[in-house]
Coordinates of C-alpha atoms in Angstrom, one line a residue:
M1 CA 93.2 64.4 20.9
T2 CA 92.1 66.2 24.1
A3 CA 92.0 70.0 24.0
E4 CA 94.4 72.0 26.1
F5 CA 93.2 74.6 28.6
V6 CA 94.5 77.6 30.5
K7 CA 93.2 79.6 33.5
I8 CA 92.4 83.3 32.8
E9 CA 92.5 85.3 36.0
G10 CA 89.0 86.3 37.2
I11 CA 87.2 83.7 35.0
P12 CA 86.1 80.5 36.9
K13 CA 86.0 78.2 33.8
P14 CA 89.3 77.2 32.2
A15 CA 89.6 78.4 28.6
S16 CA 90.6 76.3 25.7
R17 CA 94.0 77.2 24.2
V18 CA 92.4 77.4 20.8
A19 CA 89.5 79.9 20.6
L20 CA 87.0 80.4 17.9
G21 CA 87.3 83.8 16.3
T22 CA 84.1 85.2 14.8
W23 CA 85.2 88.3 12.8
A24 CA 84.5 86.6 9.5
M25 CA 81.0 85.5 10.7
G26 CA 79.9 89.1 10.8
G27 CA 80.4 89.4 7.1
S28 CA 81.9 92.8 6.9
M29 CA 85.3 92.7 5.2
W30 CA 84.9 89.0 4.5
G31 CA 82.5 88.8 1.5
G32 CA 79.2 88.8 3.3
A33 CA 77.6 86.8 6.1
D34 CA 76.3 83.2 6.0
D35 CA 74.3 82.7 9.2
D36 CA 73.6 79.0 8.6
N37 CA 77.2 78.1 8.2
A38 CA 78.1 80.3 11.1
R39 CA 75.8 78.4 13.4
K40 CA 77.2 75.1 12.2
T41 CA 80.7 76.4 12.8
I42 CA 79.9 77.3 16.4
D43 CA 78.4 73.8 16.9
K44 CA 81.5 72.1 15.4
A45 CA 83.8 74.2 17.6
L46 CA 82.0 73.2 20.8
D47 CA 81.9 69.6 19.6
V48 CA 85.7 69.4 19.3
G49 CA 86.4 71.0 22.7
I50 CA 86.7 74.7 21.9
N51 CA 84.9 76.6 24.7
L52 CA 86.4 80.1 24.3
I53 CA 84.6 82.2 21.7
D54 CA 85.8 85.7 20.8
T55 CA 83.7 88.3 19.1
A56 CA 83.2 92.1 18.9
P57 CA 80.5 94.6 18.2
V58 CA 82.3 95.9 15.1
Y59 CA 82.3 92.5 13.5
G60 CA 79.5 93.0 11.0
F61 CA 78.3 96.0 13.1
G62 CA 76.7 93.8 15.7
H63 CA 75.9 90.8 13.4
S64 CA 78.6 88.5 14.7
E65 CA 77.3 89.0 18.3
E66 CA 73.7 88.4 17.2
I67 CA 74.7 85.1 15.5
L68 CA 76.6 84.0 18.6
G69 CA 73.8 85.0 21.0
K70 CA 71.3 82.9 19.1
A71 CA 73.6 79.9 18.7
L72 CA 74.4 79.8 22.4
E73 CA 70.9 79.9 23.7
G74 CA 70.5 77.1 26.2
R75 CA 74.2 76.4 26.4
R76 CA 75.7 79.7 27.5
D77 CA 77.2 78.0 30.5
R78 CA 79.5 75.8 28.3
V79 CA 81.4 78.8 26.9
V80 CA 83.9 81.4 28.0
L81 CA 82.5 84.3 26.2
A82 CA 84.8 87.2 25.1
T83 CA 83.8 90.4 23.3
K84 CA 85.2 93.9 23.0
V85 CA 84.5 97.5 23.5
G86 CA 85.9 100.9 22.4
L87 CA 85.2 101.1 18.7
N88 CA 82.4 103.2 17.1
W89 CA 81.2 103.6 13.6
Q90 CA 79.4 106.1 11.4
D91 CA 78.2 105.5 7.9
G92 CA 80.2 102.2 7.9
Q93 CA 83.4 104.0 8.9
V94 CA 85.0 102.6 12.1
F95 CA 86.9 104.8 14.6
R96 CA 88.2 104.4 18.2
D97 CA 85.9 105.6 21.0
S98 CA 86.6 104.5 24.6
R99 CA 84.7 107.2 26.4
K100 CA 82.8 106.2 29.5
A101 CA 79.5 107.0 27.8
R102 CA 80.4 104.8 24.8
I103 CA 81.4 101.9 27.0
E104 CA 78.1 101.9 28.8
E105 CA 76.3 102.1 25.5
E106 CA 78.3 99.2 24.0
L107 CA 78.0 97.0 27.1
D108 CA 74.2 97.1 27.1
A109 CA 74.0 96.5 23.3
S110 CA 76.5 93.6 23.5
L111 CA 74.6 91.9 26.4
K112 CA 71.4 92.2 24.4
R113 CA 72.8 90.9 21.2
L114 CA 74.6 88.0 23.0
R115 CA 71.5 87.2 25.0
T116 CA 73.4 86.9 28.2
D117 CA 73.6 88.7 31.6
H118 CA 77.4 88.7 31.8
I119 CA 80.5 88.7 29.6
D120 CA 83.5 86.6 30.8
L121 CA 86.2 88.6 29.1
Y122 CA 85.7 92.2 28.0
Q123 CA 88.5 93.7 26.0
V124 CA 89.3 97.2 24.9
H125 CA 89.6 96.7 21.1
W126 CA 92.1 99.5 20.3
P127 CA 93.6 102.2 22.5
D128 CA 91.8 105.5 22.1
P129 CA 94.3 108.4 22.0
K130 CA 91.6 111.0 22.6
T131 CA 90.2 109.4 25.8
P132 CA 92.3 109.2 29.0
F133 CA 93.1 105.6 29.9
E134 CA 92.0 106.4 33.5
E135 CA 88.4 107.2 32.2
T136 CA 88.2 104.0 30.2
A137 CA 89.7 101.8 32.9
R138 CA 87.6 103.2 35.8
A139 CA 84.4 102.8 33.8
L140 CA 85.3 99.1 33.0
E141 CA 86.4 98.4 36.6
K142 CA 83.0 99.6 37.8
I143 CA 81.3 97.2 35.4
V144 CA 83.4 94.3 36.7
Q145 CA 82.4 95.2 40.3
G146 CA 78.8 95.2 39.2
G147 CA 79.1 91.6 38.0
K148 CA 78.3 92.1 34.3
V149 CA 81.9 91.4 33.4
K150 CA 84.3 88.8 34.9
A151 CA 87.7 90.0 33.6
L152 CA 89.2 92.7 31.5
G153 CA 91.5 92.4 28.6
L154 CA 93.3 94.8 26.2
S155 CA 93.8 94.4 22.5
N156 CA 96.4 96.1 20.3
F157 CA 97.9 98.0 23.2
S158 CA 101.7 98.6 23.6
P159 CA 103.4 97.8 26.9
E160 CA 103.5 101.5 27.8
Q161 CA 99.8 101.8 27.2
M162 CA 99.1 98.7 29.2
D163 CA 101.2 100.1 32.1
E164 CA 99.1 103.2 32.1
F165 CA 95.8 101.4 31.9
R166 CA 96.7 99.0 34.7
K167 CA 97.2 101.8 37.1
F168 CA 93.4 102.0 37.3
A169 CA 92.1 98.5 36.6
P170 CA 93.5 95.0 36.6
V171 CA 94.0 93.3 33.3
A172 CA 94.0 89.5 32.6
T173 CA 94.7 89.3 28.9
I174 CA 96.3 91.0 25.9
Q175 CA 95.2 90.4 22.3
P176 CA 97.7 91.2 19.6
P177 CA 98.2 89.9 16.1
Y178 CA 100.7 87.0 16.2
N179 CA 101.6 84.2 13.7
L180 CA 104.5 82.7 12.0
F181 CA 104.7 85.7 9.6
E182 CA 103.8 88.5 12.0
R183 CA 106.1 88.3 15.0
E184 CA 106.5 91.9 16.2
I185 CA 105.1 91.1 19.7
E186 CA 108.2 89.0 20.5
K187 CA 110.1 92.2 20.9
D188 CA 108.0 93.7 23.7
I189 CA 104.4 92.5 24.2
L190 CA 105.1 88.8 24.7
P191 CA 107.9 89.4 27.3
Y192 CA 105.6 91.9 29.0
A193 CA 102.8 89.3 29.2
V194 CA 105.2 86.7 30.7
K195 CA 106.5 89.2 33.3
N196 CA 103.0 90.3 34.3
N197 CA 101.2 87.0 34.2
L198 CA 98.9 87.9 31.3
I199 CA 97.4 85.4 28.8
V200 CA 98.1 86.3 25.2
L201 CA 95.1 85.8 22.8
A202 CA 96.9 85.7 19.5
Y203 CA 94.7 86.8 16.7
G204 CA 95.3 85.9 13.0
P205 CA 97.4 82.7 13.8
L206 CA 96.7 81.6 10.2
C207 CA 97.6 85.1 8.8
R208 CA 94.2 85.6 7.0
G209 CA 94.4 82.1 5.5
L210 CA 98.0 82.2 4.2
L211 CA 99.0 79.5 6.7
S212 CA 96.0 77.3 5.8
G213 CA 98.2 75.9 3.0
K214 CA 95.4 76.1 0.5
M215 CA 96.1 79.4 -1.3
T216 CA 97.7 79.7 -4.7
A217 CA 99.2 82.7 -6.6
D218 CA 96.2 82.9 -8.9
H219 CA 93.7 83.3 -6.0
V220 CA 91.3 86.2 -6.6
F221 CA 89.8 88.2 -3.7
T222 CA 86.5 89.8 -4.5
G223 CA 84.0 92.2 -2.9
D224 CA 84.9 93.8 0.4
D225 CA 87.4 91.0 1.2
L226 CA 90.1 92.5 3.6
R227 CA 92.9 90.7 1.7
K228 CA 92.3 93.0 -1.3
V229 CA 94.2 95.7 0.6
D230 CA 96.5 93.4 2.7
P231 CA 100.1 94.0 1.5
K232 CA 100.9 90.3 2.1
F233 CA 98.4 89.3 -0.6
Q234 CA 99.8 91.7 -3.3
Q235 CA 102.6 90.7 -5.6
P236 CA 105.6 90.3 -5.4
R237 CA 105.2 89.8 -1.7
F238 CA 102.4 87.2 -2.2
N239 CA 104.8 84.8 -4.0
Q240 CA 107.4 85.2 -1.2
Y241 CA 104.9 84.1 1.4
L242 CA 103.6 81.3 -0.7
T243 CA 107.1 80.0 -1.2
A244 CA 107.6 80.1 2.6
V245 CA 104.3 78.2 3.0
E246 CA 105.5 75.4 0.7
A247 CA 108.8 75.1 2.7
L248 CA 106.9 75.1 6.0
K249 CA 104.8 72.2 4.9
T250 CA 108.0 70.0 5.0
I251 CA 108.4 70.7 8.7
A252 CA 104.7 69.9 9.3
A253 CA 105.1 66.6 7.3
Q254 CA 107.9 65.5 9.6
H255 CA 105.4 65.4 12.4
G256 CA 102.7 63.9 10.3
K257 CA 100.7 67.2 10.6
S258 CA 99.1 69.7 8.3
L259 CA 100.6 73.2 7.8
L260 CA 97.5 74.5 9.6
A261 CA 98.2 72.4 12.7
L262 CA 101.8 73.5 12.6
A263 CA 100.9 77.2 12.5
I264 CA 98.6 76.8 15.5
R265 CA 101.1 74.6 17.4
W266 CA 103.8 77.2 16.8
V267 CA 101.7 79.9 18.5
L268 CA 100.9 77.6 21.4
D269 CA 104.6 76.8 22.0
R270 CA 105.7 80.5 22.1
G271 CA 104.4 81.3 25.5
P272 CA 101.3 81.9 27.7
T273 CA 99.2 81.9 24.5
I274 CA 95.8 81.1 23.1
A275 CA 95.4 80.9 19.3
L276 CA 92.3 82.6 17.9
W277 CA 91.1 80.3 15.1
G278 CA 89.0 82.4 12.8
A279 CA 86.3 80.4 11.0
R280 CA 83.0 80.9 9.2
K281 CA 82.4 77.4 7.8
P282 CA 82.3 74.1 9.9
E283 CA 84.9 72.5 7.6
Q284 CA 87.3 75.2 8.6
I285 CA 87.3 73.7 12.2
T286 CA 88.4 70.4 10.9
G287 CA 92.0 69.6 12.0
V288 CA 91.9 71.7 15.2
Q289 CA 92.5 68.5 17.3
D290 CA 95.8 68.0 15.4
A291 CA 97.3 71.1 17.1
F292 CA 97.1 69.4 20.5
G293 CA 99.3 66.8 22.2
W294 CA 102.7 67.6 20.7
T295 CA 105.3 70.3 20.6
L296 CA 107.9 71.8 18.2
S297 CA 111.5 71.2 19.2
E298 CA 114.2 73.8 19.3
G299 CA 115.5 72.3 16.1
D300 CA 112.1 72.8 14.5
M301 CA 111.9 76.4 15.6
A302 CA 115.4 77.1 14.2
A303 CA 114.4 75.4 10.9
I304 CA 111.3 77.5 10.7
D305 CA 113.3 80.7 11.3
R306 CA 115.7 79.7 8.5
I307 CA 112.9 79.2 6.1
L308 CA 111.4 82.6 6.8
G309 CA 114.8 84.3 6.6
T310 CA 115.5 83.0 3.1
T311 CA 112.1 83.1 1.5
I312 CA 110.5 86.4 2.7
T313 CA 112.9 89.2 1.6
D314 CA 110.3 92.0 2.0
P315 CA 108.3 91.2 5.1
V316 CA 105.4 93.4 6.2
G317 CA 103.3 93.5 9.4
P318 CA 99.5 93.9 10.1
E319 CA 99.7 97.7 10.5
F320 CA 97.2 98.3 7.7
M321 CA 94.3 97.0 9.9
A322 CA 94.5 99.7 12.5
P323 CA 91.4 101.9 12.6
P324 CA 91.7 105.7 12.9
A325 CA 91.1 107.8 16.0
R326 CA 88.0 109.9 16.4
S327 CA 88.0 113.0 14.2

């Protein structure tokens, strides 16, 4: 099935509506890195028509960008390359830092790790409450004018924060968490994106693997795996979400699709969206084509809502992932 594409303002090449997310490739919070599998995963994504790849300096403290830079040598022009800015770390502890000096430092480091002379989409990873948005936005707009960045995006910003930032620099995209189980953006961010012609890069469309359809109640998370502290993966909530998963499989089966394809299609049918498909092994890319070429009906959407309403009695969002401000 042919991939679907969308135009992001400021970027000449259309972007695939399923993007490869590379957080897990960095290793940090996902049980360690596996560079060989990461390279094979990038190869597989390109082979199936994914041309938008999203990364960030904080993913493995630079390691994800390094892997991507090596993997794209000789074929950088095939990809819409997205990374981020505005986080810092000390002794492994991450905090928000969108000062002009930090932005300049991060840009040079990212370009070097990614082995490129420009970034297509440069996104502020989290709003920094201790740095004026004007300082951040003007620094980034200057970089765009200099040609090292094609377009700007914001990640984890509220509509009010986006309004303030956009006074000083244009924005093409917003990247919030969004999936069948985490739908807070429908109240404000998604309508804001529609009104202001922004593309939504929805991260976590499989909800940290919950919507892969492969998890069971006895699954054990080890090491530094993020899901050890994710409230969704703790009992009794975990069983509620797993019950919903089994019921959602019936909707997918009616279309002859996997739950994974249903979860991605649901995101694509909700608005001007791109689904960020996080993967670290090539087999995790298998099935991406099944998300294209069909849509969910209003009846399907209503049935999904009924399932969620009856199975998940104690829902929780992704708030636990937010990093602190600078001390």
